mmCIF file of C-alpha atoms in Angstrom:
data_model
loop_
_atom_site.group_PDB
_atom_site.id
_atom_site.type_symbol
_atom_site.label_atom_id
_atom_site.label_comp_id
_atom_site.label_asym_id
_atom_site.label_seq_id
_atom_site.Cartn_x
_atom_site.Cartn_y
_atom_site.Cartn_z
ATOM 1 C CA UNK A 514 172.936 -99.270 -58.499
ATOM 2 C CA UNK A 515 169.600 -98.238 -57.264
ATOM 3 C CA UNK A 516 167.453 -97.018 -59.686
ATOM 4 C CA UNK A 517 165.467 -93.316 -59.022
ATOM 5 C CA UNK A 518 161.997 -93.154 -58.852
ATOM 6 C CA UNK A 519 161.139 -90.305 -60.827
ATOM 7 C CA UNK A 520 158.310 -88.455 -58.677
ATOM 8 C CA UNK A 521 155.330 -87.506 -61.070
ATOM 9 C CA UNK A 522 153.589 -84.566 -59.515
ATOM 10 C CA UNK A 523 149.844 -84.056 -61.297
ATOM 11 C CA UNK A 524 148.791 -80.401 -61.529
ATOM 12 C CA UNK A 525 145.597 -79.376 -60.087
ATOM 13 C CA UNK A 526 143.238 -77.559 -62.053
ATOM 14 C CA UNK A 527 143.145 -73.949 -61.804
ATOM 15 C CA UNK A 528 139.983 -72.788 -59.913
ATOM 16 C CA UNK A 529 137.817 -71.282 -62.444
ATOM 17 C CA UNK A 530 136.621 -67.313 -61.730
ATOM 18 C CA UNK A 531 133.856 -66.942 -61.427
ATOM 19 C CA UNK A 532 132.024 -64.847 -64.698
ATOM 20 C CA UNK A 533 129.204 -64.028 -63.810
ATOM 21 C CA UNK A 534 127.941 -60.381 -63.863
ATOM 22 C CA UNK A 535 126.031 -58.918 -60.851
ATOM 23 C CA UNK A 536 122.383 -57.891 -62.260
ATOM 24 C CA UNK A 537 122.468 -53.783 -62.511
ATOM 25 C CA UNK A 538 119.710 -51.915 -60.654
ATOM 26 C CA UNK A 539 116.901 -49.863 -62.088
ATOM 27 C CA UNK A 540 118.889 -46.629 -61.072
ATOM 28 C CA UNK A 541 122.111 -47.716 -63.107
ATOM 29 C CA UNK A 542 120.099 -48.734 -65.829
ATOM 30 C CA UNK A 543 118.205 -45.202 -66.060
ATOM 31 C CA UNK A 544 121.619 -43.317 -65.663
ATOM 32 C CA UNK A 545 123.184 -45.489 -68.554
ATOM 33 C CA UNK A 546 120.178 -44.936 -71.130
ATOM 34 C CA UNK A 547 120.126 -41.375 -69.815
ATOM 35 C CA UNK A 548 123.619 -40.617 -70.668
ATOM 36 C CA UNK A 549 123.570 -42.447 -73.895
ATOM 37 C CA UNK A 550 120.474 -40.573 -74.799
ATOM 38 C CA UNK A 551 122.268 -36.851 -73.972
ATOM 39 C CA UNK A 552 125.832 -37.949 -76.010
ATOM 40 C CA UNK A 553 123.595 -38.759 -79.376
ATOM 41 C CA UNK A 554 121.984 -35.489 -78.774
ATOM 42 C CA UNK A 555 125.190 -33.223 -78.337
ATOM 43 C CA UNK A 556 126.617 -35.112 -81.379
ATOM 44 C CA UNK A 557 123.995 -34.661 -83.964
ATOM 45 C CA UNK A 558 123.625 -30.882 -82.519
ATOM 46 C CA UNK A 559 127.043 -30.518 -83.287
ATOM 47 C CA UNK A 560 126.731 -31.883 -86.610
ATOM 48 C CA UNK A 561 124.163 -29.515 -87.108
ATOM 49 C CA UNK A 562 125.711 -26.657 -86.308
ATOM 50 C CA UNK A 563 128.676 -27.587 -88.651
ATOM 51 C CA UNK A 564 126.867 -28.682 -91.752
ATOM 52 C CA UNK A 565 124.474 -25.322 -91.029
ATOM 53 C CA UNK A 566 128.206 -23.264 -91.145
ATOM 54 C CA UNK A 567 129.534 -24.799 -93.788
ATOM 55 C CA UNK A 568 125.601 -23.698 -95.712
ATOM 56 C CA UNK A 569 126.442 -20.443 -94.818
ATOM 57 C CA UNK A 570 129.902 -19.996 -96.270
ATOM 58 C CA UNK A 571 129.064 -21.931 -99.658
ATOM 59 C CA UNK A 572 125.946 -19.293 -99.856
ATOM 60 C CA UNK A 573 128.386 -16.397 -99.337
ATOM 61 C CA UNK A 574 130.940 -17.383 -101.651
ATOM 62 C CA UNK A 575 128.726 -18.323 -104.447
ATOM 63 C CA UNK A 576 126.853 -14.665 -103.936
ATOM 64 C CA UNK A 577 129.837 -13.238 -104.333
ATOM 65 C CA UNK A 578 131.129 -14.888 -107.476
ATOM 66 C CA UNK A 579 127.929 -14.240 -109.109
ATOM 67 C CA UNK A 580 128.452 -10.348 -108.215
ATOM 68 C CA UNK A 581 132.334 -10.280 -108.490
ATOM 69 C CA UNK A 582 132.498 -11.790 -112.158
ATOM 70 C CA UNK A 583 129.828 -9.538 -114.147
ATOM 71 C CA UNK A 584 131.572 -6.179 -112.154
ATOM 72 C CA UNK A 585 134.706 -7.143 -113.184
ATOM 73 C CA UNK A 586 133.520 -7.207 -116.961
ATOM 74 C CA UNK A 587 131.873 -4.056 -116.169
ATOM 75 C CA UNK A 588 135.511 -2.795 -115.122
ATOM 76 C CA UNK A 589 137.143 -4.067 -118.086
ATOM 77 C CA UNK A 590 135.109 -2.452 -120.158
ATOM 78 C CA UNK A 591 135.148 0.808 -118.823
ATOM 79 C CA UNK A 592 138.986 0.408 -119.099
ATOM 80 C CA UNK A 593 138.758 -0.521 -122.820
ATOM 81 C CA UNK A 594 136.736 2.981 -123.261
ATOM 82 C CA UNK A 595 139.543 5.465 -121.100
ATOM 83 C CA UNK A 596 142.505 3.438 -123.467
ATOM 84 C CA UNK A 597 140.598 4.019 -126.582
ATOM 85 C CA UNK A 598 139.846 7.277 -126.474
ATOM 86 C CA UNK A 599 142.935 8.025 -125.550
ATOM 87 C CA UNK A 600 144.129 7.149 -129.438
ATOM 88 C CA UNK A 601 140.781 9.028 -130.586
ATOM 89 C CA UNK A 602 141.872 12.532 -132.491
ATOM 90 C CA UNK A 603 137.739 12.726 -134.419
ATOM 91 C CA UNK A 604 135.381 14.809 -131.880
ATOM 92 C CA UNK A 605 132.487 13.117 -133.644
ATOM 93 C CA UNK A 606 133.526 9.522 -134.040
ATOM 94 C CA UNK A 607 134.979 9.879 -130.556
ATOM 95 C CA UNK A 608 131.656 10.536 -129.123
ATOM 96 C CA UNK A 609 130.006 7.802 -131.147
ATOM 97 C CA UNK A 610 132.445 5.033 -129.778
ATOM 98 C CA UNK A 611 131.961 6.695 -126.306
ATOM 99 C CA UNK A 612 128.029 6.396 -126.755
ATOM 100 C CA UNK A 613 128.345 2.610 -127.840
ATOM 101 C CA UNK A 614 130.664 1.586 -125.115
ATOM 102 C CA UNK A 615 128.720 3.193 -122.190
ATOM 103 C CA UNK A 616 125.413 1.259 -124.021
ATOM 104 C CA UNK A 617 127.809 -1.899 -123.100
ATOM 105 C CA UNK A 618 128.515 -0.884 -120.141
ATOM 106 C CA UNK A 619 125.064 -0.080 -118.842
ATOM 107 C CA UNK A 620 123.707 -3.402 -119.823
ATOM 108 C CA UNK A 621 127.002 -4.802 -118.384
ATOM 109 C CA UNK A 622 126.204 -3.372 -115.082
ATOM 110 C CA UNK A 623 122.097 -4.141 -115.524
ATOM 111 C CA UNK A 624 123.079 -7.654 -115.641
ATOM 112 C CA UNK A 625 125.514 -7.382 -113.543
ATOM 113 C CA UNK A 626 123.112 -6.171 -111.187
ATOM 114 C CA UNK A 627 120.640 -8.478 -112.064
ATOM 115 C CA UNK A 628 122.368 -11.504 -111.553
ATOM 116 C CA UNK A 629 123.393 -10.733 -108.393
ATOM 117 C CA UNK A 630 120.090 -9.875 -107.058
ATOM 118 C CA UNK A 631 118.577 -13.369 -108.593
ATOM 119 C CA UNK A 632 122.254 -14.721 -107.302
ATOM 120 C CA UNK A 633 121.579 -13.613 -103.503
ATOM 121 C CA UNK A 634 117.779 -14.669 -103.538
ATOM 122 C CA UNK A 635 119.217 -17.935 -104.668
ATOM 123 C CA UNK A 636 121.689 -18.513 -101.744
ATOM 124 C CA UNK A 637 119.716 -16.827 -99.481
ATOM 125 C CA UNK A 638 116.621 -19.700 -100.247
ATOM 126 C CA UNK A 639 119.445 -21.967 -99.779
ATOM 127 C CA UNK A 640 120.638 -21.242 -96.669
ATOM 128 C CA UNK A 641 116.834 -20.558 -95.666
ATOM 129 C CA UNK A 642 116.375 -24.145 -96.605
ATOM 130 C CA UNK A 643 119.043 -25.427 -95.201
ATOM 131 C CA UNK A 644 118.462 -23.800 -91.870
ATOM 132 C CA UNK A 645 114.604 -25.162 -91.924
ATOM 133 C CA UNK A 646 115.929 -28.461 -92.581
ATOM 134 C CA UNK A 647 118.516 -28.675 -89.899
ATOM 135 C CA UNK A 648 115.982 -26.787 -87.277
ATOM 136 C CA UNK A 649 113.896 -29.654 -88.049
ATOM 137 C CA UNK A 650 116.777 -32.429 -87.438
ATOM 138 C CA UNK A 651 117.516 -31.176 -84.407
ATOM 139 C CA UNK A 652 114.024 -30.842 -82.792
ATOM 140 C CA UNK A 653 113.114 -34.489 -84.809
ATOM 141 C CA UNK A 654 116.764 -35.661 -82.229
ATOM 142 C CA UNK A 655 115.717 -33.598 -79.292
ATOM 143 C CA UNK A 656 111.913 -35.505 -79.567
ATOM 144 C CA UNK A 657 113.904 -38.875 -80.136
ATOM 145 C CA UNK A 658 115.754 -38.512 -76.779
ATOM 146 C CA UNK A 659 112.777 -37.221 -74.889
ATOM 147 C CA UNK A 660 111.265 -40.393 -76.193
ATOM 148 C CA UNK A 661 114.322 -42.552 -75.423
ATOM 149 C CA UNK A 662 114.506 -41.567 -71.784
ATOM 150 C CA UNK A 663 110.653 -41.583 -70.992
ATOM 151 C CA UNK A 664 110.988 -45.029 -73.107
ATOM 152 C CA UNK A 665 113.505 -45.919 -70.531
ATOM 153 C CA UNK A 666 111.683 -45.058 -67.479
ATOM 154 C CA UNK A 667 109.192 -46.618 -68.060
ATOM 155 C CA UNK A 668 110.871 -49.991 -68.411
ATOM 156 C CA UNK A 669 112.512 -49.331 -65.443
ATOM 157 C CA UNK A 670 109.275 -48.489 -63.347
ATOM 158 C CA UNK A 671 107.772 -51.793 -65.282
ATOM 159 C CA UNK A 672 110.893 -53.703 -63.595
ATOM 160 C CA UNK A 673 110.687 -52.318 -60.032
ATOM 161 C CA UNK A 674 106.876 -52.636 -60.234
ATOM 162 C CA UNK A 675 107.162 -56.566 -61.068
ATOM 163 C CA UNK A 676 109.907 -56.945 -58.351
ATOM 164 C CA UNK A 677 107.965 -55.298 -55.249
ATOM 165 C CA UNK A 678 104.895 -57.553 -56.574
ATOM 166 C CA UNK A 679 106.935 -60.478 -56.723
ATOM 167 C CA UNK A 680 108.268 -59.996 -52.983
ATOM 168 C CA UNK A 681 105.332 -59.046 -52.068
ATOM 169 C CA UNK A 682 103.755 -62.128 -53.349
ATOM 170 C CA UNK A 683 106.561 -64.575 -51.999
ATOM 171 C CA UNK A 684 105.452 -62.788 -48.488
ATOM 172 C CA UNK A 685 101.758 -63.186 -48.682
ATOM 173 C CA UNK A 686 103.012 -66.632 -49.416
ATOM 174 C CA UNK A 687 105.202 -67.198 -46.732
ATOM 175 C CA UNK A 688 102.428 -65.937 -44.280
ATOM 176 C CA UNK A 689 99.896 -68.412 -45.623
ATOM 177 C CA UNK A 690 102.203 -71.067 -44.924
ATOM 178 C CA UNK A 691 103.225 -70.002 -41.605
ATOM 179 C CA UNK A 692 99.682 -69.412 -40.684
ATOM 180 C CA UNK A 693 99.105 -73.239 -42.116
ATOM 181 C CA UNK A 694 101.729 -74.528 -39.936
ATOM 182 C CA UNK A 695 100.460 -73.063 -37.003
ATOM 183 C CA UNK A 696 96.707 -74.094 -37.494
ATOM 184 C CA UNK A 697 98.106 -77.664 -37.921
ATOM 185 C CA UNK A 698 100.385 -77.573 -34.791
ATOM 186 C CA UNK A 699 97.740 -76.183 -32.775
ATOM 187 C CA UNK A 700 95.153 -79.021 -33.777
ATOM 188 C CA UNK A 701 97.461 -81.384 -32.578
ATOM 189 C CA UNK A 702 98.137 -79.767 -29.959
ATOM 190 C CA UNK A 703 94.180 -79.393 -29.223
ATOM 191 C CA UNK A 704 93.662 -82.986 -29.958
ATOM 192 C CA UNK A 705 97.228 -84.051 -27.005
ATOM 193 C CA UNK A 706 95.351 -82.753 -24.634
ATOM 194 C CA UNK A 707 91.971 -83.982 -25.284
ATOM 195 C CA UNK A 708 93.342 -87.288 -24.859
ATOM 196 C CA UNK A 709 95.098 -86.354 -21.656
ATOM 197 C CA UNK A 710 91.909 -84.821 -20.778
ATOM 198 C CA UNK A 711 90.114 -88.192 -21.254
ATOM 199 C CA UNK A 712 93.144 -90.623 -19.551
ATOM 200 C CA UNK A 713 92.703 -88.336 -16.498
ATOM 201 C CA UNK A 714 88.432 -88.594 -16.683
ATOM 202 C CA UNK A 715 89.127 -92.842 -16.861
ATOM 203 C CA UNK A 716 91.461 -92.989 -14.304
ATOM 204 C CA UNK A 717 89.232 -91.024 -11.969
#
């Protein structure tokens, strides 16, 4: 029986792609930074603007707990006086209790009234602080990008700037070369037909 020759069939390796990345230009280069520059902007403006409402609301709330909680004292109190002298039947002792409560209730409502004034300068310094600080941020980000994309152009005028000098440079060379050649080829030219010049003089 003849025996088979099995065939053995050797792969070639797979060309290899080619990885390299084409070198961007100045322009895509100053677009890039430039957009990079504007999204951190918009971002910490926005952050800004949230953290500066969220200031705002805490101030407002925390005013008006430090109103709300020394009226509503106030209130109870001045309910405590209508139920009690309801139960009253003495003129005089009635108007003695009456005298005593609406003492409480005017320093009640004094410092009542004074805690919410020294409450609302409080949140209003806040939020006055607050404000400064994040008006600051902002034109401390705003200076950072101007920075980052006059940074930026500069580089990128530095780069075009070394390439026209380095053309330019690789021209003047190729000139001076070219101008070497021909000031060679032209002395030997010069010196072919002085020699024909003297064959011609000897043979005459």
């Amino acid at each position: 029986m003849a025996e088979t020759k099995k065939k053995t069939t050797t792969k070639k390796p797979a060309a290899k792609k080619s990885t390299a990345k084409k070198p961007r230009t100045a322009a895509q280069l100053r677009a890039e930074a430039e957009k990079k520059a504007v999204h951190a902007a918009k971002l910490d403006a926005e952050n800004a603007k949230s953290r500066l409402e969220e200031v705002q609301e805490a101030a407002v709330e925390y005013a008006k707990k430090g109103v709300d909680v020394p009226v509503g004292a106030a209130l109870n109190l001045a309910d405590r006086v209508s139920e009690a002298i309801e139960d009253w039947t003495d003129q005089a002792s009635a108007e003695k209790k009456v005298k005593g409560y609406r003492a409480d209730l005017t320093k009640t409502v004094k410092r009542a009234e004074r805690r919410g004034v020294t409450t609302r300068r409080k949140a209003t310094t806040q939020a006055r602080k607050q404000r400064r600080s994040l008006e600051k941020t902002v034109r401390q980000q705003r200076k950072s990008f101007e920075k980052t994309v006059k940074t930026t152009n500069k580089d990128v005028n530095k780069q075009i700037e070394a390439r026209v000098n380095e053309v330019t440079k690789r021209a003047q060379q190729a000139q001076a070369d070219v101008s070497k050649v021909a000031d060679e080829q032209g002395k030997k030219a010069q010196e072919l037909v002085n020699k024909v010049t003297e064959q011609l003089s000897a043979l005459v």
